[in-house]
Coordinates of C-alpha atoms in Angstrom, one line a residue:
Chain A
M565 CA 0.0 0.0 0.0
T566 CA 1.1 3.5 -0.6
V567 CA 0.0 5.5 2.3
D568 CA 3.4 6.8 2.7
S569 CA 3.8 7.7 -0.9
Q570 CA 4.6 11.3 -1.5
G571 CA 2.8 11.5 -4.8
T572 CA 0.0 13.4 -3.1
A573 CA 2.3 15.9 -1.4
T574 CA 2.1 18.3 -4.3
A575 CA -1.6 18.5 -4.0
G576 CA -1.6 20.4 -0.7
P577 CA -4.4 22.8 -0.3
Q578 CA -2.2 25.7 -1.0
D579 CA -1.3 24.7 -4.5
A580 CA -4.5 23.1 -5.7
P581 CA -6.2 26.3 -6.6
G582 CA -2.8 27.7 -7.8
R583 CA -2.3 24.8 -10.1
A584 CA -5.5 25.5 -11.8
A585 CA -5.0 29.2 -12.0
G586 CA -1.5 28.8 -13.3
K587 CA -2.7 26.7 -16.3
S588 CA -5.9 28.4 -17.1
Q589 CA -4.4 31.8 -17.5
T590 CA -2.9 30.5 -20.8
P591 CA -6.0 29.8 -22.8
P592 CA -5.4 27.6 -25.8
P593 CA -3.3 30.2 -27.9
S594 CA -6.5 31.9 -28.7
S595 CA -8.4 29.6 -30.9
G596 CA -5.6 29.6 -33.4
P597 CA -5.8 26.0 -34.5
K598 CA -9.5 25.8 -33.8
E599 CA -10.5 28.6 -36.2
V600 CA -8.6 26.9 -39.0
L601 CA -10.6 23.8 -38.4
Q602 CA -14.0 25.1 -37.8
P603 CA -15.0 26.3 -41.2
S604 CA -14.1 23.1 -42.9
R605 CA -16.1 21.0 -40.4
G606 CA -18.8 23.5 -39.8
R607 CA -20.3 21.4 -37.0
R608 CA -20.3 24.0 -34.3
S609 CA -22.8 26.7 -35.2
L610 CA -22.5 28.4 -31.8
P611 CA -20.2 31.3 -31.6
S612 CA -17.4 30.1 -29.3
G613 CA -18.1 33.1 -27.1
W614 CA -21.3 31.4 -25.8
L615 CA -19.7 28.0 -25.2
P616 CA -18.3 28.6 -21.7
Y617 CA -21.6 30.1 -20.5
L618 CA -23.5 27.2 -22.0
L619 CA -21.2 24.8 -20.1
V620 CA -21.6 26.5 -16.7
A621 CA -25.3 27.2 -17.1
P622 CA -26.6 23.8 -15.7
A623 CA -24.4 24.1 -12.7
L624 CA -25.4 27.7 -12.0
L625 CA -29.0 27.0 -12.6
S626 CA -29.2 24.1 -10.2
M627 CA -27.4 26.0 -7.5
A628 CA -29.7 28.9 -7.9
V629 CA -32.8 26.7 -7.7
L630 CA -31.7 24.3 -5.0
L631 CA -29.4 26.5 -2.9
L632 CA -30.0 30.1 -3.4
Y633 CA -33.8 29.8 -3.4
P634 CA -34.0 27.9 -0.1
L635 CA -31.6 30.5 1.4
V636 CA -33.9 33.3 0.3
R637 CA -36.9 31.4 1.6
N638 CA -35.1 30.9 4.9
V639 CA -34.7 34.7 5.2
I640 CA -38.4 35.2 4.3
L641 CA -39.5 32.6 6.9
S642 CA -37.5 34.4 9.6
F643 CA -39.8 37.4 9.2
Q644 CA -42.9 35.4 9.7
Q645 CA -44.8 34.1 12.7
L646 CA -44.9 30.4 11.9
N647 CA -45.9 28.2 14.8
R648 CA -48.0 25.1 15.0
K649 CA -51.3 27.0 14.1
E650 CA -49.9 28.8 11.1
F651 CA -48.1 25.7 10.0
I652 CA -51.4 23.7 9.9
T653 CA -53.6 26.4 8.4
R654 CA -50.9 27.5 6.0
E655 CA -51.4 31.1 6.9
T656 CA -48.7 33.8 6.3
V657 CA -48.3 36.2 9.2
W658 CA -45.6 38.8 8.8
I659 CA -44.1 40.0 12.0
G660 CA -41.0 41.9 10.9
F661 CA -38.0 41.5 13.1
D662 CA -39.9 40.1 16.1
N663 CA -38.3 36.6 15.8
Y664 CA -34.9 38.3 15.9
T665 CA -35.6 40.6 18.8
E666 CA -37.2 37.8 20.7
L667 CA -34.1 35.7 20.1
L668 CA -31.5 38.4 20.8
G669 CA -33.3 39.1 24.1
D670 CA -33.4 35.5 25.2
P671 CA -30.7 34.4 27.6
D672 CA -31.2 30.8 26.4
F673 CA -30.2 31.8 22.9
W674 CA -27.1 33.5 24.1
S675 CA -26.1 30.5 26.2
V676 CA -26.4 28.3 23.1
V677 CA -24.3 30.8 21.2
V678 CA -21.6 30.9 23.8
R679 CA -21.7 27.1 24.1
S680 CA -21.3 26.7 20.4
I681 CA -18.4 29.1 20.2
V682 CA -16.6 27.7 23.2
F683 CA -17.3 24.1 21.9
T684 CA -15.9 25.0 18.5
A685 CA -12.9 26.8 19.8
V686 CA -11.9 23.9 22.2
N687 CA -12.5 21.3 19.4
V688 CA -10.5 23.2 16.8
A689 CA -7.6 23.9 19.2
L690 CA -7.4 20.2 20.1
I691 CA -7.7 19.0 16.5
M692 CA -5.1 21.4 15.2
A693 CA -2.6 20.8 18.0
I694 CA -2.9 17.0 18.1
G695 CA -3.3 16.8 14.3
T696 CA -0.1 18.8 13.8
G697 CA 1.7 16.7 16.3
I698 CA 0.8 13.5 14.6
G699 CA 1.7 15.0 11.2
L700 CA 5.1 15.8 12.5
L701 CA 5.4 12.4 14.0
L702 CA 4.4 10.7 10.7
N703 CA 7.2 12.6 9.0
R704 CA 9.8 11.3 11.4
L705 CA 8.7 7.7 11.5
G706 CA 10.2 4.8 9.7
K707 CA 8.4 3.4 6.7
K708 CA 6.6 0.5 8.4
M709 CA 5.4 2.4 11.5
R710 CA 4.2 5.2 9.3
L711 CA 2.1 2.8 7.3
V712 CA 0.6 1.4 10.4
L713 CA -0.3 4.8 11.8
S714 CA -1.6 6.2 8.5
L715 CA -3.8 3.2 8.0
A716 CA -5.3 3.6 11.5
L717 CA -6.0 7.2 10.8
M718 CA -7.6 6.3 7.5
F719 CA -10.0 4.0 9.3
A720 CA -11.1 6.8 11.6
W721 CA -11.4 9.2 8.7
A722 CA -13.5 6.9 6.5
M723 CA -16.0 6.0 9.2
P724 CA -19.4 7.4 8.2
I725 CA -20.6 9.9 10.7
V726 CA -23.8 8.2 11.7
A727 CA -22.0 4.9 12.2
S728 CA -19.3 6.5 14.3
V729 CA -21.9 8.2 16.5
T730 CA -23.5 4.9 17.1
V731 CA -20.2 3.2 17.9
F732 CA -19.4 6.0 20.4
R733 CA -22.7 5.5 22.1
W734 CA -21.9 1.9 22.5
L735 CA -18.4 2.6 23.8
F736 CA -19.9 4.9 26.5
D737 CA -22.9 2.7 27.2
E738 CA -24.0 2.9 30.9
Q739 CA -24.2 -0.9 31.5
F740 CA -22.0 -2.7 29.0
G741 CA -19.8 0.1 27.6
V742 CA -16.1 -0.7 27.3
V743 CA -15.2 2.8 28.6
N744 CA -16.7 2.1 32.0
W745 CA -14.9 -1.2 32.1
L746 CA -11.7 0.6 31.2
M747 CA -12.1 3.2 34.0
R748 CA -12.8 0.4 36.5
T749 CA -9.8 -1.5 35.3
L750 CA -7.6 1.5 35.7
G751 CA -8.7 1.7 39.3
F752 CA -11.2 4.6 39.2
E753 CA -14.1 4.3 41.5
G754 CA -17.7 5.0 40.7
Y755 CA -17.8 3.6 37.1
E756 CA -20.0 0.7 37.9
Q757 CA -22.9 2.1 35.9
H758 CA -21.7 5.6 35.1
N759 CA -24.1 7.4 32.9
W760 CA -21.9 9.5 30.5
F761 CA -25.0 11.2 29.0
E762 CA -26.2 12.4 32.4
T763 CA -25.5 16.1 31.8
G764 CA -25.2 18.3 28.8
F765 CA -21.6 19.0 29.6
S766 CA -20.6 15.3 29.7
T767 CA -22.5 14.7 26.5
L768 CA -20.6 17.5 24.9
V769 CA -17.3 16.0 26.1
I770 CA -18.2 12.7 24.4
I771 CA -19.2 14.5 21.2
M772 CA -15.9 16.4 21.4
I773 CA -14.0 13.1 21.7
L774 CA -15.8 11.9 18.7
L775 CA -15.2 15.0 16.7
V776 CA -11.5 15.2 17.6
W777 CA -11.1 11.5 16.8
G778 CA -12.8 11.9 13.5
S779 CA -11.2 15.2 12.4
I780 CA -7.6 14.6 13.3
P781 CA -6.8 12.3 10.4
F782 CA -7.6 15.0 7.9
V783 CA -5.3 17.4 9.6
A784 CA -2.5 14.9 10.4
L785 CA -2.3 13.3 6.9
N786 CA -2.5 16.5 5.1
M787 CA 0.1 18.0 7.4
Y788 CA 2.3 15.1 6.6
A789 CA 1.8 15.6 2.9
A790 CA 2.5 19.3 3.2
L791 CA 5.6 18.6 5.3
T792 CA 7.2 16.5 2.6
T793 CA 7.2 19.6 0.4
I794 CA 9.7 21.3 2.7
G795 CA 13.2 20.6 1.5
S796 CA 15.4 18.6 3.9
E797 CA 18.1 21.3 3.6
L798 CA 16.1 23.6 5.7
Y799 CA 16.0 21.1 8.6
E800 CA 19.6 20.4 8.3
A801 CA 20.5 24.0 8.4
A802 CA 18.4 24.4 11.5
K803 CA 20.1 21.3 13.0
M804 CA 23.5 22.7 12.3
D805 CA 22.6 25.9 14.0
G806 CA 21.7 23.7 17.0
A807 CA 18.0 24.5 17.0
S808 CA 15.8 22.5 19.3
G809 CA 12.8 20.6 17.9
W810 CA 10.5 23.3 19.2
R811 CA 12.5 26.0 17.7
T812 CA 12.8 24.2 14.4
F813 CA 9.0 23.9 14.2
W814 CA 8.5 27.7 14.7
A815 CA 11.4 28.7 12.5
V816 CA 11.2 26.3 9.7
V817 CA 7.9 24.3 9.6
F818 CA 5.4 27.0 10.6
P819 CA 6.4 29.8 8.3
N820 CA 6.6 27.4 5.4
L821 CA 3.2 25.9 6.1
K822 CA 1.5 29.1 7.3
S823 CA -1.2 29.0 4.7
F824 CA -1.8 25.3 5.3
F825 CA -2.4 26.0 9.0
M826 CA -4.7 29.0 8.3
I827 CA -6.8 27.2 5.7
T828 CA -7.1 24.0 7.7
T829 CA -8.1 26.0 10.9
F830 CA -10.8 27.9 9.0
L831 CA -12.2 24.7 7.5
E832 CA -12.3 23.0 10.9
I833 CA -14.0 26.0 12.5
I834 CA -16.6 25.9 9.8
W835 CA -17.1 22.2 9.9
I836 CA -17.3 21.9 13.7
F837 CA -19.5 25.0 14.1
K838 CA -22.1 23.6 11.7
A839 CA -21.8 19.9 12.7
F840 CA -25.3 18.6 13.1
A841 CA -25.4 14.8 12.8
Q842 CA -22.7 14.2 15.5
V843 CA -24.5 16.4 18.1
Y844 CA -28.1 15.5 17.2
A845 CA -27.6 11.7 16.8
M846 CA -25.6 11.4 20.0
N847 CA -28.3 12.5 22.4
Q848 CA -30.8 14.7 20.5
G849 CA -29.3 17.8 22.1
G850 CA -30.3 16.5 25.5
P851 CA -30.5 16.0 28.4
D852 CA -32.7 19.0 29.0
R853 CA -31.5 20.6 25.8
G854 CA -28.1 20.8 27.5
S855 CA -25.9 19.7 24.6
E856 CA -27.6 21.8 21.9
T857 CA -25.3 23.7 19.6
L858 CA -26.7 26.3 17.2
P859 CA -27.7 24.1 14.3
V860 CA -29.3 21.6 16.7
F861 CA -31.0 24.4 18.6
A862 CA -32.5 25.6 15.3
Y863 CA -33.7 22.1 14.5
I864 CA -35.3 21.4 17.9
E865 CA -36.9 24.9 18.1
G866 CA -38.4 24.3 14.7
V867 CA -39.3 20.7 14.5
G868 CA -39.6 19.8 18.2
Q869 CA -41.2 23.0 19.4
F870 CA -43.1 24.0 16.3
H871 CA -41.5 27.4 16.1
Y872 CA -40.5 27.4 12.5
G873 CA -40.2 31.2 12.2
V874 CA -37.9 31.4 15.2
A875 CA -35.9 28.4 13.9
A876 CA -35.5 30.2 10.5
A877 CA -34.2 33.2 12.4
I878 CA -31.7 31.1 14.3
S879 CA -30.4 29.6 11.0
I880 CA -30.0 33.1 9.6
L881 CA -28.0 34.2 12.6
T882 CA -25.9 31.0 12.4
I883 CA -25.3 31.7 8.7
V884 CA -24.2 35.3 9.5
M885 CA -21.7 34.0 12.0
L886 CA -20.4 31.4 9.5
I887 CA -20.1 34.1 6.8
A888 CA -17.9 36.1 9.2
V889 CA -15.5 33.2 9.4
M890 CA -15.8 32.3 5.8
S891 CA -15.0 35.8 4.5
F892 CA -11.6 35.3 6.1
Y893 CA -11.3 32.0 4.4
F894 CA -12.3 33.3 1.0
R895 CA -10.0 36.2 1.2
L896 CA -7.1 33.9 2.0
I897 CA -7.9 31.6 -0.9
L898 CA -8.4 34.4 -3.4
K899 CA -5.2 36.0 -2.3
Q900 CA -3.4 32.7 -2.9
E901 CA -5.0 32.3 -6.3
E902 CA -3.6 35.7 -7.3
E903 CA -0.2 35.0 -5.9
L904 CA 0.5 31.7 -7.6
Chain B
M1342 CA 22.0 14.6 -3.9
S1343 CA 20.9 11.4 -2.3
A1344 CA 24.3 10.6 -1.0
T1345 CA 24.6 13.8 1.0
T1346 CA 21.1 14.1 2.2
Q1347 CA 20.6 10.5 3.2
T1348 CA 23.7 9.9 5.3
P1349 CA 22.5 11.7 8.3
Q1350 CA 19.1 10.1 8.1
K1351 CA 20.6 6.6 7.9
L1352 CA 22.8 7.3 10.9
R1353 CA 19.7 8.2 12.8
T1354 CA 17.7 5.0 12.0
R1355 CA 20.7 2.8 12.4
K1356 CA 20.8 3.4 16.2
P1357 CA 18.1 0.9 17.2
L1358 CA 18.3 1.4 20.9
S1359 CA 18.1 5.1 21.1
V1360 CA 15.4 6.2 23.5
G1361 CA 14.1 8.7 21.0
V1362 CA 13.4 6.1 18.4
V1363 CA 11.7 3.7 20.8
A1364 CA 9.5 6.5 22.3
K1365 CA 8.6 7.6 18.8
N1366 CA 7.5 4.2 17.7
L1367 CA 5.7 3.5 20.9
T1368 CA 3.8 6.7 20.6
A1369 CA 2.9 5.9 17.0
L1370 CA 1.7 2.4 18.1
V1371 CA -0.5 3.7 20.9
L1372 CA -2.0 6.3 18.6
A1373 CA -2.7 3.7 16.0
V1374 CA -4.5 1.6 18.6
V1375 CA -6.5 4.6 19.8
F1376 CA -7.6 5.6 16.3
V1377 CA -8.5 2.1 15.2
F1378 CA -10.1 0.9 18.4
P1379 CA -13.7 2.3 17.8
V1380 CA -13.7 0.7 14.4
Y1381 CA -12.4 -2.6 15.8
W1382 CA -14.8 -2.5 18.6
M1383 CA -17.8 -2.0 16.3
F1384 CA -16.7 -4.9 14.1
S1385 CA -15.9 -7.3 17.0
S1386 CA -19.1 -6.5 18.8
S1387 CA -21.1 -7.2 15.7
L1388 CA -19.8 -10.7 15.7
K1389 CA -20.4 -11.5 19.4
P1390 CA -23.2 -13.7 20.5
Q1391 CA -25.9 -11.9 22.4
H1392 CA -24.9 -13.1 25.9
E1393 CA -21.3 -12.0 25.4
I1394 CA -22.4 -8.5 24.4
M1395 CA -24.4 -8.0 27.6
T1396 CA -21.5 -8.5 30.0
K1397 CA -20.2 -6.0 32.5
D1398 CA -16.6 -7.0 31.7
P1399 CA -16.1 -7.1 27.9
V1400 CA -15.2 -10.4 26.4
F1401 CA -12.2 -10.4 24.0
V1402 CA -12.2 -14.0 23.0
F1403 CA -15.4 -15.4 21.6
T1404 CA -16.8 -17.6 18.9
P1405 CA -18.0 -15.4 16.1
T1406 CA -21.6 -15.6 15.0
F1407 CA -23.7 -13.9 12.4
E1408 CA -26.8 -13.8 14.4
N1409 CA -26.6 -10.0 14.8
Y1410 CA -26.4 -9.6 11.1
T1411 CA -29.4 -11.7 10.6
T1412 CA -31.3 -9.6 13.1
A1413 CA -30.1 -6.3 11.5
T1414 CA -30.9 -7.3 7.9
G1415 CA -34.1 -9.0 8.9
V1416 CA -35.8 -5.7 9.7
D1417 CA -38.9 -4.8 7.7
L1418 CA -38.1 -2.8 4.6
F1419 CA -34.4 -3.5 4.8
W1420 CA -34.1 -3.9 1.1
T1421 CA -36.1 -0.8 0.5
Y1422 CA -33.5 1.2 2.6
V1423 CA -30.7 -0.4 0.6
T1424 CA -32.3 0.4 -2.7
N1425 CA -33.1 4.0 -1.6
S1426 CA -29.6 4.6 -0.4
L1427 CA -28.1 3.4 -3.5
M1428 CA -30.5 5.2 -5.8
V1429 CA -30.1 8.5 -4.0
T1430 CA -26.3 8.3 -3.7
I1431 CA -25.5 7.0 -7.2
G1432 CA -28.1 9.3 -8.8
A1433 CA -26.7 12.4 -7.0
V1434 CA -23.1 11.5 -7.8
L1435 CA -23.6 10.8 -11.5
L1436 CA -25.7 13.9 -12.0
A1437 CA -23.1 16.0 -10.3
L1438 CA -20.3 14.5 -12.4
L1439 CA -22.1 15.3 -15.6
V1440 CA -23.0 18.9 -14.7
A1441 CA -19.6 19.5 -13.0
L1442 CA -17.6 18.2 -15.9
A1443 CA -19.0 20.8 -18.2
A1444 CA -18.7 23.6 -15.8
S1445 CA -15.2 22.7 -14.6
F1446 CA -14.0 22.4 -18.2
A1447 CA -15.2 25.9 -18.9
I1448 CA -13.6 27.3 -15.8
A1449 CA -10.3 25.5 -16.2
R1450 CA -9.8 26.0 -19.9
M1451 CA -11.7 28.9 -21.2
K1452 CA -11.4 32.6 -20.8
F1453 CA -14.6 34.4 -20.4
K1454 CA -16.2 37.4 -18.6
G1455 CA -17.4 36.5 -15.2
R1456 CA -15.2 33.5 -14.8
K1457 CA -13.8 34.7 -11.5
G1458 CA -17.3 35.4 -10.2
I1459 CA -18.3 31.9 -11.0
V1460 CA -15.3 30.5 -9.2
L1461 CA -16.3 32.6 -6.1
V1462 CA -19.9 31.3 -6.3
V1463 CA -18.7 27.7 -6.4
M1464 CA -16.4 28.3 -3.5
M1465 CA -19.2 29.9 -1.4
A1466 CA -21.7 27.1 -2.3
Q1467 CA -19.1 24.6 -1.2
M1468 CA -19.3 26.0 2.3
A1469 CA -23.1 26.3 2.3
P1470 CA -24.4 25.4 5.7
W1471 CA -27.0 22.8 4.6
E1472 CA -27.7 21.5 8.0
V1473 CA -28.9 25.0 9.0
M1474 CA -31.3 25.3 6.1
V1475 CA -33.5 22.2 6.7
I1476 CA -36.5 24.3 7.8
A1477 CA -36.6 26.2 4.5
M1478 CA -36.1 23.0 2.6
Y1479 CA -38.9 21.4 4.5
M1480 CA -41.3 24.3 3.8
I1481 CA -40.5 24.4 0.1
S1482 CA -40.9 20.6 -0.2
R1483 CA -44.2 20.7 1.7
E1484 CA -45.7 23.4 -0.5
N1485 CA -44.8 21.5 -3.6
D1486 CA -45.7 18.0 -2.4
L1487 CA -42.1 16.9 -2.6
L1488 CA -41.8 15.4 0.9
N1489 CA -41.0 11.7 1.2
S1490 CA -39.7 11.6 -2.3
I1491 CA -36.5 9.9 -3.5
P1492 CA -36.1 12.3 -6.5
T1493 CA -36.2 15.3 -4.2
L1494 CA -33.6 13.9 -2.0
T1495 CA -31.4 12.9 -5.0
L1496 CA -31.6 16.5 -6.3
I1497 CA -30.7 18.0 -2.9
Y1498 CA -27.7 15.6 -2.6
F1499 CA -26.7 16.5 -6.1
V1500 CA -26.5 20.2 -5.3
M1501 CA -24.8 19.3 -2.1
V1502 CA -21.9 17.5 -3.8
L1503 CA -21.9 19.7 -7.0
P1504 CA -19.7 22.6 -5.8
F1505 CA -16.8 20.4 -4.6
T1506 CA -17.2 18.2 -7.6
I1507 CA -16.6 21.3 -9.8
W1508 CA -13.8 22.5 -7.6
T1509 CA -11.9 19.2 -7.6
L1510 CA -12.5 18.4 -11.3
R1511 CA -11.3 21.8 -12.2
G1512 CA -8.0 21.0 -10.6
F1513 CA -7.7 17.7 -12.3
I1514 CA -8.5 19.2 -15.7
A1515 CA -6.1 22.1 -15.3
A1516 CA -3.4 19.5 -14.6
V1517 CA -3.8 18.0 -18.1
P1518 CA -1.4 19.9 -20.3
V1519 CA -3.1 22.2 -22.8
E1520 CA -0.7 21.0 -25.4
L1521 CA -2.3 17.6 -25.6
E1522 CA -5.6 19.1 -26.4
E1523 CA -4.1 21.3 -29.0
A1524 CA -2.2 18.5 -30.6
A1525 CA -5.5 16.6 -31.0
Q1526 CA -7.1 19.6 -32.5
I1527 CA -4.3 20.0 -35.0
D1528 CA -4.8 16.3 -35.9
G1529 CA -8.3 17.2 -36.9
C1530 CA -10.4 16.7 -33.8
T1531 CA -13.0 19.2 -32.8
R1532 CA -12.8 20.7 -29.4
G1533 CA -15.5 18.2 -28.2
Q1534 CA -13.6 15.3 -29.7
A1535 CA -10.3 16.4 -28.2
F1536 CA -12.0 16.5 -24.8
R1537 CA -13.6 13.1 -25.2
K1538 CA -10.6 11.3 -26.6
V1539 CA -7.7 13.0 -24.9
I1540 CA -8.7 14.7 -21.7
F1541 CA -11.5 12.4 -20.5
P1542 CA -9.3 9.3 -20.3
L1543 CA -6.7 11.2 -18.4
L1544 CA -9.3 12.3 -15.9
A1545 CA -10.2 8.8 -14.8
P1546 CA -8.4 9.1 -11.4
G1547 CA -9.9 12.5 -10.9
L1548 CA -13.4 11.2 -11.6
M1549 CA -12.8 8.3 -9.3
S1550 CA -11.7 10.3 -6.3
T1551 CA -14.3 13.0 -6.9
S1552 CA -17.1 10.5 -7.0
L1553 CA -15.8 8.9 -3.9
F1554 CA -16.1 12.2 -2.0
G1555 CA -19.6 12.7 -3.4
F1556 CA -20.5 9.1 -2.5
I1557 CA -19.4 9.6 1.1
T1558 CA -21.2 12.9 1.5
A1559 CA -24.5 11.6 0.2
W1560 CA -24.2 8.2 2.0
N1561 CA -23.5 10.1 5.2
E1562 CA -26.2 12.8 4.9
F1563 CA -28.4 13.0 8.0
A1564 CA -30.2 16.3 8.6
M1565 CA -32.2 16.4 5.3
I1566 CA -33.3 12.8 5.4
L1567 CA -34.3 13.2 9.0
M1568 CA -36.4 16.2 8.1
L1569 CA -37.8 15.5 4.7
N1570 CA -38.4 11.8 4.5
K1571 CA -40.5 10.8 7.5
E1572 CA -42.3 7.9 5.8
K1573 CA -40.4 4.6 6.2
E1574 CA -40.7 3.6 2.6
S1575 CA -38.7 6.7 1.5
Q1576 CA -35.9 6.4 4.1
T1577 CA -32.3 5.4 3.6
L1578 CA -29.8 3.3 5.5
T1579 CA -28.8 6.4 7.5
L1580 CA -32.1 6.4 9.3
W1581 CA -32.3 2.6 9.4
L1582 CA -29.2 2.8 11.6
T1583 CA -30.7 5.2 14.1
Q1584 CA -34.3 4.0 14.1
F1585 CA -33.1 0.6 14.6
Q1586 CA -31.4 1.5 17.8
T1587 CA -34.5 2.7 19.5
A1588 CA -36.6 0.0 18.0
F1589 CA -34.4 -2.6 19.4
G1590 CA -33.8 -0.8 22.7
S1591 CA -30.4 -2.1 23.9
D1592 CA -29.7 -4.6 21.2
W1593 CA -26.2 -3.4 20.7
G1594 CA -25.1 -6.5 18.8
A1595 CA -27.6 -5.8 16.0
T1596 CA -26.8 -2.1 16.1
M1597 CA -23.1 -2.8 15.6
A1598 CA -23.8 -5.2 12.8
A1599 CA -25.9 -2.5 11.2
S1600 CA -23.1 0.1 11.7
T1601 CA -20.6 -2.3 10.2
L1602 CA -22.7 -3.0 7.1
F1603 CA -23.3 0.8 6.7
A1604 CA -19.6 1.6 7.1
L1605 CA -18.1 -1.3 5.1
P1606 CA -18.6 0.1 1.6
V1607 CA -17.1 3.4 2.5
L1608 CA -14.2 1.9 4.4
V1609 CA -13.3 -0.4 1.6
V1610 CA -13.5 2.2 -1.2
F1611 CA -11.7 4.7 0.9
L1612 CA -8.8 2.5 1.8
F1613 CA -8.6 1.4 -1.8
L1614 CA -8.4 5.0 -3.0
Q1615 CA -6.6 6.5 -0.1
R1616 CA -3.6 7.8 -2.0
K1617 CA -5.7 9.9 -4.2
A1618 CA -8.0 10.8 -1.3
V1619 CA -5.4 12.7 0.7
G1620 CA -4.5 15.1 -2.1
G1621 CA -7.9 15.3 -3.6
M1622 CA -9.6 16.0 -0.3
T1623 CA -7.5 19.0 0.3
A1624 CA -7.7 20.2 -3.3
G1625 CA -11.5 20.2 -3.0
A1626 CA -11.5 21.1 0.7
V1627 CA -14.1 18.5 1.3
K1628 CA -15.6 16.9 4.4
G1629 CA -19.0 15.8 5.6

């Protein structure tokens, strides 16, 4: 197997867009050969100026209908009173910004916001720190050990989300879970029938373990791929200067992979912040709505409590927060695209 | 170059008893066990006889049995879930490939007004918070009698995977030298023929890894199916997995068998394609 192959190293996130941009800026020496051929064949009646638009039209059209329209509808819904009654009678009741003012004045909403942000921050910090560490370790391992560790990471990465949530519930099962057994074996008291899903906090800790476990492989394996792009001369120079491992990391690795770290961090922030299946399937946001993050809060308000209008407003506020994060990400990508 | 750069490395690995090397390998081994354990535990639990699942102290040596698999697949409508899952996933991926191939070819190879804007739109769509838009999706589907429908779900998954399919394919197309295409055109191919005969075959690996990501996304999807397809006949394996758990109470053996069956296709394909996956995933910046 070729987990340790470096063929992929060149396709790090930083040069994927660049690679495309680099090539596409030289369009086929403008239709030189094509124009010679076209008249004789006469098959293509479309002026070539339309062709690119024709090619992108299906994609743009489907995104407009299935992505943009629901988004617009979401905004519209957020200005309506849409509870159980209106939902059944299919009435439309406009209430302006009431859903928003209600939410923004509701301490419950703010505690979910704070919870989501803290939860995302802790998760991303752990994922980035451990993922980077494992990436560095992979780079320094021998061939066999590297293969073993990469394969293990691949297994965690490839596990479908719903399946891994189910497995984690089994690992942390109150009666027959292997985690309670492990805690007892290690000599900790009180894990006879410990209920890990007793509080919102402990539920979130388990979701966190799941998210960190599932997200690290992406960071670690890509980190390793990116590391192989750094020439070994740089390490040797650092070594000759007598730099410690810590110092080598900050002086050689980090500056070279700065955009890798930035982009990966942004992606993880976005992914963790909007994670739904992991949080909802673990314990439906419970107990007592104590493990709800923003997307789950929106779902439960809407579907569970029949407050569809409020739920729509929550989603819009969530999207606004995501856009704030994403704008940084896009600026970064666009900047790279111009540089390369 | 190899002579000079490899000497120090060789010296390092030739010292087998160095504490650093042992610690490094030990750490790697522990990490490997930690990462693989949940997957191993799922698989081994799925093969355990019922009475060995329900023990306070886990059993590590047991005689494997398929009884859990019989229970899991013996559920009402099991084959409907399988068929629905496959139809929705394959339909979405094929549709996305078709539409994305055209768009990414234009973006990667042609110069036209608004190209940059389209790139930006694709990038933004790729980050779209689908999970957050379920309420609007539900309302639209309800108004148009599109709830509990396999085609609706297929279309939603199609647009879910479309942006990163365009994004990744664009990278793969751009990697094919323009000269090849030109040479074919000089040899008398039209632009379409040049694409079919020269670029398309070279895109095979790209198409494979792109469809793998699409497959995983659609196979994994949870929020939409939970919201839009409440009727059992229209559900997929994703919900089979969760419903099943409540329906069987604490039948963890059957649940783990179901999880294994659900994860197996993805695990196999992923491990098979892993080399492409690492690079491609970052290129497309894709994940669930």
